[in-house]
Amino acid sequence: MSGIKRLLHDYKQLSKFKLSSLVVLTASAGFVAASGEHIDHAKLGWTCLGTLGAAACANTLNQVYEVANDRLMNRTCNRPLPAGRLGRMHALAFAAVCGASGLWILNEKANGLTAGLGAANILLYAAIYTPLKQMTIANTWVGAVVGAIPPLMGWASAAGELDAGSAVLAAALFFWQMPHFLALAWMCKADYTAGGFRMLSMVDATGRRTALAALRHSLYIAPIGLLAVLAGFASEPFAWEAAALSACLVYGSVQFARAPSQASARKLFKGSLLYLPLLLAALGLHRLPNQHNVDWDTLSGRVLDLVPAEARLQLGRACAVLEGAAAQVSDRLVENNIKCPSKAYGDSEELHAPRSGQQQGQEQQLQAPSAEEEEQQQPSRAAR
């Protein structure tokens, strides 16, 4: 391989080009979903290019931070930095160029909100998620937040704002990432352990915790299609297609939970790879011109309308019971003169604070009996 081709290949690896392309795909889905009668294809192209630059920057910074860890893992040891083909300063320069150009494009060709979301995602991925990977298994959930932001960027670029509908797409990406990455973490358990990363699979000898977490989030994503219809940017067939796709994801998660193994995890992982592009393709096929007339109250009202009247009545009664219990607890606290810790601490400081000479003199005067009281007490003393 020639020098130029080798360098381009290394840049492709630094940017994690396949992952960055997936990020661009989700951002474009957000743009299309937020568009009205006509899609501004030029603006969409600029948004995709800017998002690609931001994603490449974040992925490169991630590898700069994890050089030592990547060197210990079979799946990452041949990347440009651990293999020694590029230096840290070279990679940092590449990240700076990608990030600066990407954010500039988003700010100039889209809007400041889109650029701000891109900058926030670079920071969240490189400065928070990346260090957390070596500290806590909760890093997977933080990483899912990172993956949920690109569709918000596309939505913000098309609409200039974020509304209730944008949260539907963000939720879809958040929940999808959990079975996807949990299956990957189980497949690469030994590699992650060697690299010093903290994953749920490392504290799960049987694999059931990992599989059940994947199953829960596969169930959470089931109503996404219906929510998109209620939010007004997709037609009814999308709800059925999304439900069918989520059923396939749930099936893979159930199989993984019943018999956790490399094979069942790999099937779930491959199924998740098919799920996302099929979901986004169905959304593109059944999208409706977005009028942006559905706010949070409207969306929540439409969701409640789907709940049977009896169930809503029981829910209202349960809420009333909870409110009554909370009021009783509050009344008892007031009756017993129970103070909050900060107030009690303040009173304790007042009681134990050193007194001044003037305060001590006043206390002695209050405690000492007056002359009249002394005279009244003398006869009683004599009688005794």
mmCIF file of C-alpha atoms in Angstrom, residues 76-306:
data_model
loop_
_atom_site.group_PDB
_atom_site.id
_atom_site.type_symbol
_atom_site.label_atom_id
_atom_site.label_comp_id
_atom_site.label_asym_id
_atom_site.label_seq_id
_atom_site.Cartn_x
_atom_site.Cartn_y
_atom_site.Cartn_z
ATOM 1 C CA THR A 76 -8.082 -2.750 18.402
ATOM 2 C CA CYS A 77 -4.331 -3.431 18.607
ATOM 3 C CA ASN A 78 -3.856 -2.777 14.878
ATOM 4 C CA ARG A 79 -5.326 0.723 14.953
ATOM 5 C CA PRO A 80 -2.965 3.513 13.837
ATOM 6 C CA LEU A 81 -2.011 4.732 17.330
ATOM 7 C CA PRO A 82 -1.368 1.454 19.199
ATOM 8 C CA ALA A 83 0.369 0.035 16.110
ATOM 9 C CA GLY A 84 2.660 3.090 15.997
ATOM 10 C CA ARG A 85 1.816 4.179 12.462
ATOM 11 C CA LEU A 86 0.688 7.607 13.698
ATOM 12 C CA GLY A 87 1.629 9.662 16.747
ATOM 13 C CA ARG A 88 -0.657 11.297 19.283
ATOM 14 C CA MET A 89 0.053 14.825 18.025
ATOM 15 C CA HIS A 90 -0.779 13.772 14.464
ATOM 16 C CA ALA A 91 -4.061 12.277 15.649
ATOM 17 C CA LEU A 92 -4.875 15.360 17.723
ATOM 18 C CA ALA A 93 -4.269 17.587 14.704
ATOM 19 C CA PHE A 94 -6.594 15.383 12.631
ATOM 20 C CA ALA A 95 -9.267 15.590 15.360
ATOM 21 C CA ALA A 96 -8.924 19.382 15.555
ATOM 22 C CA VAL A 97 -9.328 19.806 11.791
ATOM 23 C CA CYS A 98 -12.339 17.471 11.645
ATOM 24 C CA GLY A 99 -14.016 18.999 14.690
ATOM 25 C CA ALA A 100 -13.438 22.638 13.770
ATOM 26 C CA SER A 101 -14.528 22.193 10.157
ATOM 27 C CA GLY A 102 -17.550 20.087 11.122
ATOM 28 C CA LEU A 103 -18.807 22.536 13.731
ATOM 29 C CA TRP A 104 -18.175 25.501 11.412
ATOM 30 C CA ILE A 105 -20.248 23.848 8.675
ATOM 31 C CA LEU A 106 -23.072 23.091 11.112
ATOM 32 C CA ASN A 107 -23.084 26.652 12.415
ATOM 33 C CA GLU A 108 -22.901 28.331 9.006
ATOM 34 C CA LYS A 109 -25.048 25.989 6.916
ATOM 35 C CA ALA A 110 -27.532 24.828 9.569
ATOM 36 C CA ASN A 111 -27.826 26.884 12.747
ATOM 37 C CA GLY A 112 -26.223 27.520 16.113
ATOM 38 C CA LEU A 113 -28.401 24.956 17.904
ATOM 39 C CA THR A 114 -27.172 22.162 15.644
ATOM 40 C CA ALA A 115 -23.553 23.233 16.086
ATOM 41 C CA GLY A 116 -24.048 23.457 19.853
ATOM 42 C CA LEU A 117 -25.425 19.923 19.974
ATOM 43 C CA GLY A 118 -22.459 18.722 17.918
ATOM 44 C CA ALA A 119 -19.958 20.395 20.251
ATOM 45 C CA ALA A 120 -21.761 19.021 23.309
ATOM 46 C CA ASN A 121 -21.647 15.522 21.855
ATOM 47 C CA ILE A 122 -17.912 15.724 21.193
ATOM 48 C CA LEU A 123 -17.407 16.794 24.805
ATOM 49 C CA LEU A 124 -19.739 14.119 26.183
ATOM 50 C CA TYR A 125 -18.116 11.344 24.159
ATOM 51 C CA ALA A 126 -14.461 12.288 24.522
ATOM 52 C CA ALA A 127 -14.340 13.871 27.982
ATOM 53 C CA ILE A 128 -17.018 11.954 29.908
ATOM 54 C CA TYR A 129 -17.964 8.657 28.260
ATOM 55 C CA THR A 130 -14.416 7.655 27.313
ATOM 56 C CA PRO A 131 -12.921 7.950 30.844
ATOM 57 C CA LEU A 132 -16.030 6.313 32.351
ATOM 58 C CA LYS A 133 -15.368 3.163 30.327
ATOM 59 C CA GLN A 134 -12.536 2.353 32.721
ATOM 60 C CA MET A 135 -14.425 3.412 35.865
ATOM 61 C CA THR A 136 -18.000 2.072 35.895
ATOM 62 C CA ILE A 137 -20.342 -0.252 34.028
ATOM 63 C CA ALA A 138 -22.757 2.698 33.781
ATOM 64 C CA ASN A 139 -20.638 3.955 30.867
ATOM 65 C CA THR A 140 -22.862 1.989 28.469
ATOM 66 C CA TRP A 141 -25.881 4.089 29.410
ATOM 67 C CA VAL A 142 -23.866 7.306 29.063
ATOM 68 C CA GLY A 143 -22.715 6.127 25.647
ATOM 69 C CA ALA A 144 -26.344 5.579 24.686
ATOM 70 C CA VAL A 145 -27.021 9.259 25.420
ATOM 71 C CA VAL A 146 -24.196 10.120 23.015
ATOM 72 C CA GLY A 147 -25.843 8.046 20.315
ATOM 73 C CA ALA A 148 -29.218 9.670 20.915
ATOM 74 C CA ILE A 149 -27.978 13.193 20.126
ATOM 75 C CA PRO A 150 -27.296 12.939 16.323
ATOM 76 C CA PRO A 151 -31.014 12.618 15.386
ATOM 77 C CA LEU A 152 -31.591 15.717 17.525
ATOM 78 C CA MET A 153 -28.910 17.476 15.470
ATOM 79 C CA GLY A 154 -30.699 16.591 12.232
ATOM 80 C CA TRP A 155 -34.038 17.666 13.681
ATOM 81 C CA ALA A 156 -32.602 20.976 14.906
ATOM 82 C CA SER A 157 -31.034 21.633 11.510
ATOM 83 C CA ALA A 158 -34.346 21.190 9.667
ATOM 84 C CA ALA A 159 -36.691 22.813 12.196
ATOM 85 C CA GLY A 160 -34.444 25.228 14.067
ATOM 86 C CA GLU A 161 -35.775 23.892 17.377
ATOM 87 C CA LEU A 162 -36.379 20.729 19.378
ATOM 88 C CA ASP A 163 -39.932 19.669 20.201
ATOM 89 C CA ALA A 164 -41.738 16.578 21.436
ATOM 90 C CA GLY A 165 -41.253 14.705 18.166
ATOM 91 C CA SER A 166 -37.472 14.978 18.371
ATOM 92 C CA ALA A 167 -37.538 13.151 21.709
ATOM 93 C CA VAL A 168 -39.231 10.165 20.034
ATOM 94 C CA LEU A 169 -36.305 9.659 17.665
ATOM 95 C CA ALA A 170 -33.761 10.255 20.430
ATOM 96 C CA ALA A 171 -35.489 7.621 22.575
ATOM 97 C CA ALA A 172 -35.411 5.157 19.682
ATOM 98 C CA LEU A 173 -31.653 5.545 19.336
ATOM 99 C CA PHE A 174 -31.066 5.391 23.087
ATOM 100 C CA PHE A 175 -33.011 2.170 23.603
ATOM 101 C CA TRP A 176 -31.672 0.520 20.438
ATOM 102 C CA GLN A 177 -28.076 0.943 21.553
ATOM 103 C CA MET A 178 -28.534 -1.107 24.720
ATOM 104 C CA PRO A 179 -29.197 -4.562 23.182
ATOM 105 C CA HIS A 180 -26.695 -3.691 20.451
ATOM 106 C CA PHE A 181 -23.788 -2.858 22.758
ATOM 107 C CA LEU A 182 -24.659 -5.309 25.525
ATOM 108 C CA ALA A 183 -24.512 -8.141 22.995
ATOM 109 C CA LEU A 184 -21.176 -6.804 21.748
ATOM 110 C CA ALA A 185 -19.861 -6.533 25.320
ATOM 111 C CA TRP A 186 -20.703 -10.187 25.940
ATOM 112 C CA MET A 187 -19.125 -11.296 22.662
ATOM 113 C CA CYS A 188 -15.923 -9.357 23.425
ATOM 114 C CA LYS A 189 -15.900 -9.979 27.185
ATOM 115 C CA ALA A 190 -12.336 -11.303 27.299
ATOM 116 C CA ASP A 191 -11.052 -8.492 25.105
ATOM 117 C CA TYR A 192 -12.678 -5.784 27.214
ATOM 118 C CA THR A 193 -11.292 -7.387 30.368
ATOM 119 C CA ALA A 194 -7.786 -7.403 28.897
ATOM 120 C CA GLY A 195 -8.155 -3.765 27.916
ATOM 121 C CA GLY A 196 -9.211 -2.681 31.390
ATOM 122 C CA PHE A 197 -12.721 -1.576 30.463
ATOM 123 C CA ARG A 198 -15.682 -1.895 32.831
ATOM 124 C CA MET A 199 -18.659 -3.583 31.193
ATOM 125 C CA LEU A 200 -21.746 -5.253 32.621
ATOM 126 C CA SER A 201 -20.611 -8.550 31.130
ATOM 127 C CA MET A 202 -17.488 -8.469 33.323
ATOM 128 C CA VAL A 203 -19.528 -8.677 36.542
ATOM 129 C CA ASP A 204 -22.019 -11.143 35.097
ATOM 130 C CA ALA A 205 -20.655 -14.680 35.125
ATOM 131 C CA THR A 206 -23.785 -16.318 33.725
ATOM 132 C CA GLY A 207 -24.762 -13.626 31.232
ATOM 133 C CA ARG A 208 -28.332 -13.381 32.517
ATOM 134 C CA ARG A 209 -27.993 -9.816 33.833
ATOM 135 C CA THR A 210 -26.597 -8.690 30.503
ATOM 136 C CA ALA A 211 -29.282 -10.495 28.553
ATOM 137 C CA LEU A 212 -32.141 -9.245 30.741
ATOM 138 C CA ALA A 213 -30.889 -5.655 30.425
ATOM 139 C CA ALA A 214 -30.892 -6.106 26.649
ATOM 140 C CA LEU A 215 -34.415 -7.560 26.809
ATOM 141 C CA ARG A 216 -35.761 -4.670 28.910
ATOM 142 C CA HIS A 217 -34.547 -2.055 26.463
ATOM 143 C CA SER A 218 -35.813 -4.092 23.508
ATOM 144 C CA LEU A 219 -39.260 -3.894 25.106
ATOM 145 C CA TYR A 220 -38.899 -0.168 25.777
ATOM 146 C CA ILE A 221 -38.395 0.504 22.078
ATOM 147 C CA ALA A 222 -41.598 -1.324 21.060
ATOM 148 C CA PRO A 223 -43.978 1.718 21.131
ATOM 149 C CA ILE A 224 -41.603 4.030 19.233
ATOM 150 C CA GLY A 225 -43.534 3.678 15.965
ATOM 151 C CA LEU A 226 -46.825 4.481 17.672
ATOM 152 C CA LEU A 227 -45.301 7.538 19.342
ATOM 153 C CA ALA A 228 -44.011 8.752 15.976
ATOM 154 C CA VAL A 229 -47.555 8.509 14.578
ATOM 155 C CA LEU A 230 -48.982 10.339 17.597
ATOM 156 C CA ALA A 231 -46.306 13.022 17.212
ATOM 157 C CA GLY A 232 -47.530 13.644 13.683
ATOM 158 C CA PHE A 233 -44.472 12.904 11.558
ATOM 159 C CA ALA A 234 -45.261 9.338 10.417
ATOM 160 C CA SER A 235 -48.317 7.543 9.086
ATOM 161 C CA GLU A 236 -50.014 4.547 10.697
ATOM 162 C CA PRO A 237 -48.222 1.787 8.708
ATOM 163 C CA PHE A 238 -44.965 2.890 10.318
ATOM 164 C CA ALA A 239 -46.345 1.982 13.757
ATOM 165 C CA TRP A 240 -47.031 -1.585 12.625
ATOM 166 C CA GLU A 241 -43.695 -1.957 10.855
ATOM 167 C CA ALA A 242 -41.790 -0.592 13.850
ATOM 168 C CA ALA A 243 -43.676 -2.991 16.137
ATOM 169 C CA ALA A 244 -42.776 -5.935 13.912
ATOM 170 C CA LEU A 245 -39.107 -4.926 13.895
ATOM 171 C CA SER A 246 -39.060 -4.522 17.655
ATOM 172 C CA ALA A 247 -40.666 -7.969 18.003
ATOM 173 C CA CYS A 248 -37.689 -9.410 16.138
ATOM 174 C CA LEU A 249 -35.340 -7.557 18.475
ATOM 175 C CA VAL A 250 -37.255 -8.840 21.508
ATOM 176 C CA TYR A 251 -37.083 -12.393 20.138
ATOM 177 C CA GLY A 252 -33.300 -12.164 19.812
ATOM 178 C CA SER A 253 -33.036 -10.778 23.341
ATOM 179 C CA VAL A 254 -35.235 -13.589 24.715
ATOM 180 C CA GLN A 255 -33.045 -16.193 23.023
ATOM 181 C CA PHE A 256 -29.975 -14.524 24.505
ATOM 182 C CA ALA A 257 -31.605 -14.504 27.968
ATOM 183 C CA ARG A 258 -32.669 -18.157 27.774
ATOM 184 C CA ALA A 259 -29.208 -19.369 26.838
ATOM 185 C CA PRO A 260 -26.473 -16.712 27.115
ATOM 186 C CA SER A 261 -23.657 -17.676 24.775
ATOM 187 C CA GLN A 262 -21.408 -16.299 22.071
ATOM 188 C CA ALA A 263 -23.810 -17.636 19.443
ATOM 189 C CA SER A 264 -26.979 -16.102 20.912
ATOM 190 C CA ALA A 265 -25.197 -12.803 21.580
ATOM 191 C CA ARG A 266 -23.931 -12.704 17.996
ATOM 192 C CA LYS A 267 -27.443 -13.310 16.644
ATOM 193 C CA LEU A 268 -28.792 -10.442 18.749
ATOM 194 C CA PHE A 269 -25.935 -8.202 17.637
ATOM 195 C CA LYS A 270 -26.534 -8.938 13.956
ATOM 196 C CA GLY A 271 -30.272 -8.462 14.425
ATOM 197 C CA SER A 272 -29.690 -5.040 15.955
ATOM 198 C CA LEU A 273 -27.528 -4.086 12.973
ATOM 199 C CA LEU A 274 -30.456 -4.884 10.679
ATOM 200 C CA TYR A 275 -33.062 -3.265 12.906
ATOM 201 C CA LEU A 276 -31.846 0.328 12.779
ATOM 202 C CA PRO A 277 -31.481 0.868 9.004
ATOM 203 C CA LEU A 278 -34.792 -0.927 8.399
ATOM 204 C CA LEU A 279 -36.520 1.270 10.982
ATOM 205 C CA LEU A 280 -35.118 4.460 9.470
ATOM 206 C CA ALA A 281 -35.974 3.304 5.948
ATOM 207 C CA ALA A 282 -39.565 2.643 7.032
ATOM 208 C CA LEU A 283 -39.698 6.103 8.602
ATOM 209 C CA GLY A 284 -38.507 7.662 5.364
ATOM 210 C CA LEU A 285 -41.119 5.713 3.424
ATOM 211 C CA HIS A 286 -44.041 6.660 5.695
ATOM 212 C CA ARG A 287 -43.024 10.117 6.821
ATOM 213 C CA LEU A 288 -45.599 12.893 6.921
ATOM 214 C CA PRO A 289 -44.850 16.605 6.391
ATOM 215 C CA ASN A 290 -44.036 17.832 9.867
ATOM 216 C CA GLN A 291 -46.216 20.754 10.932
ATOM 217 C CA HIS A 292 -44.556 20.967 14.379
ATOM 218 C CA ASN A 293 -47.922 21.480 16.011
ATOM 219 C CA VAL A 294 -47.609 18.683 18.580
ATOM 220 C CA ASP A 295 -46.138 19.850 21.869
ATOM 221 C CA TRP A 296 -45.485 17.812 25.016
ATOM 222 C CA ASP A 297 -48.991 18.342 26.409
ATOM 223 C CA THR A 298 -50.627 17.313 23.146
ATOM 224 C CA LEU A 299 -48.452 14.202 22.813
ATOM 225 C CA SER A 300 -49.018 13.110 26.412
ATOM 226 C CA GLY A 301 -52.757 13.710 25.992
ATOM 227 C CA ARG A 302 -52.864 11.515 22.894
ATOM 228 C CA VAL A 303 -50.978 8.780 24.735
ATOM 229 C CA LEU A 304 -53.406 8.913 27.667
ATOM 230 C CA ASP A 305 -56.352 8.712 25.273
ATOM 231 C CA LEU A 306 -55.095 5.264 24.255
#
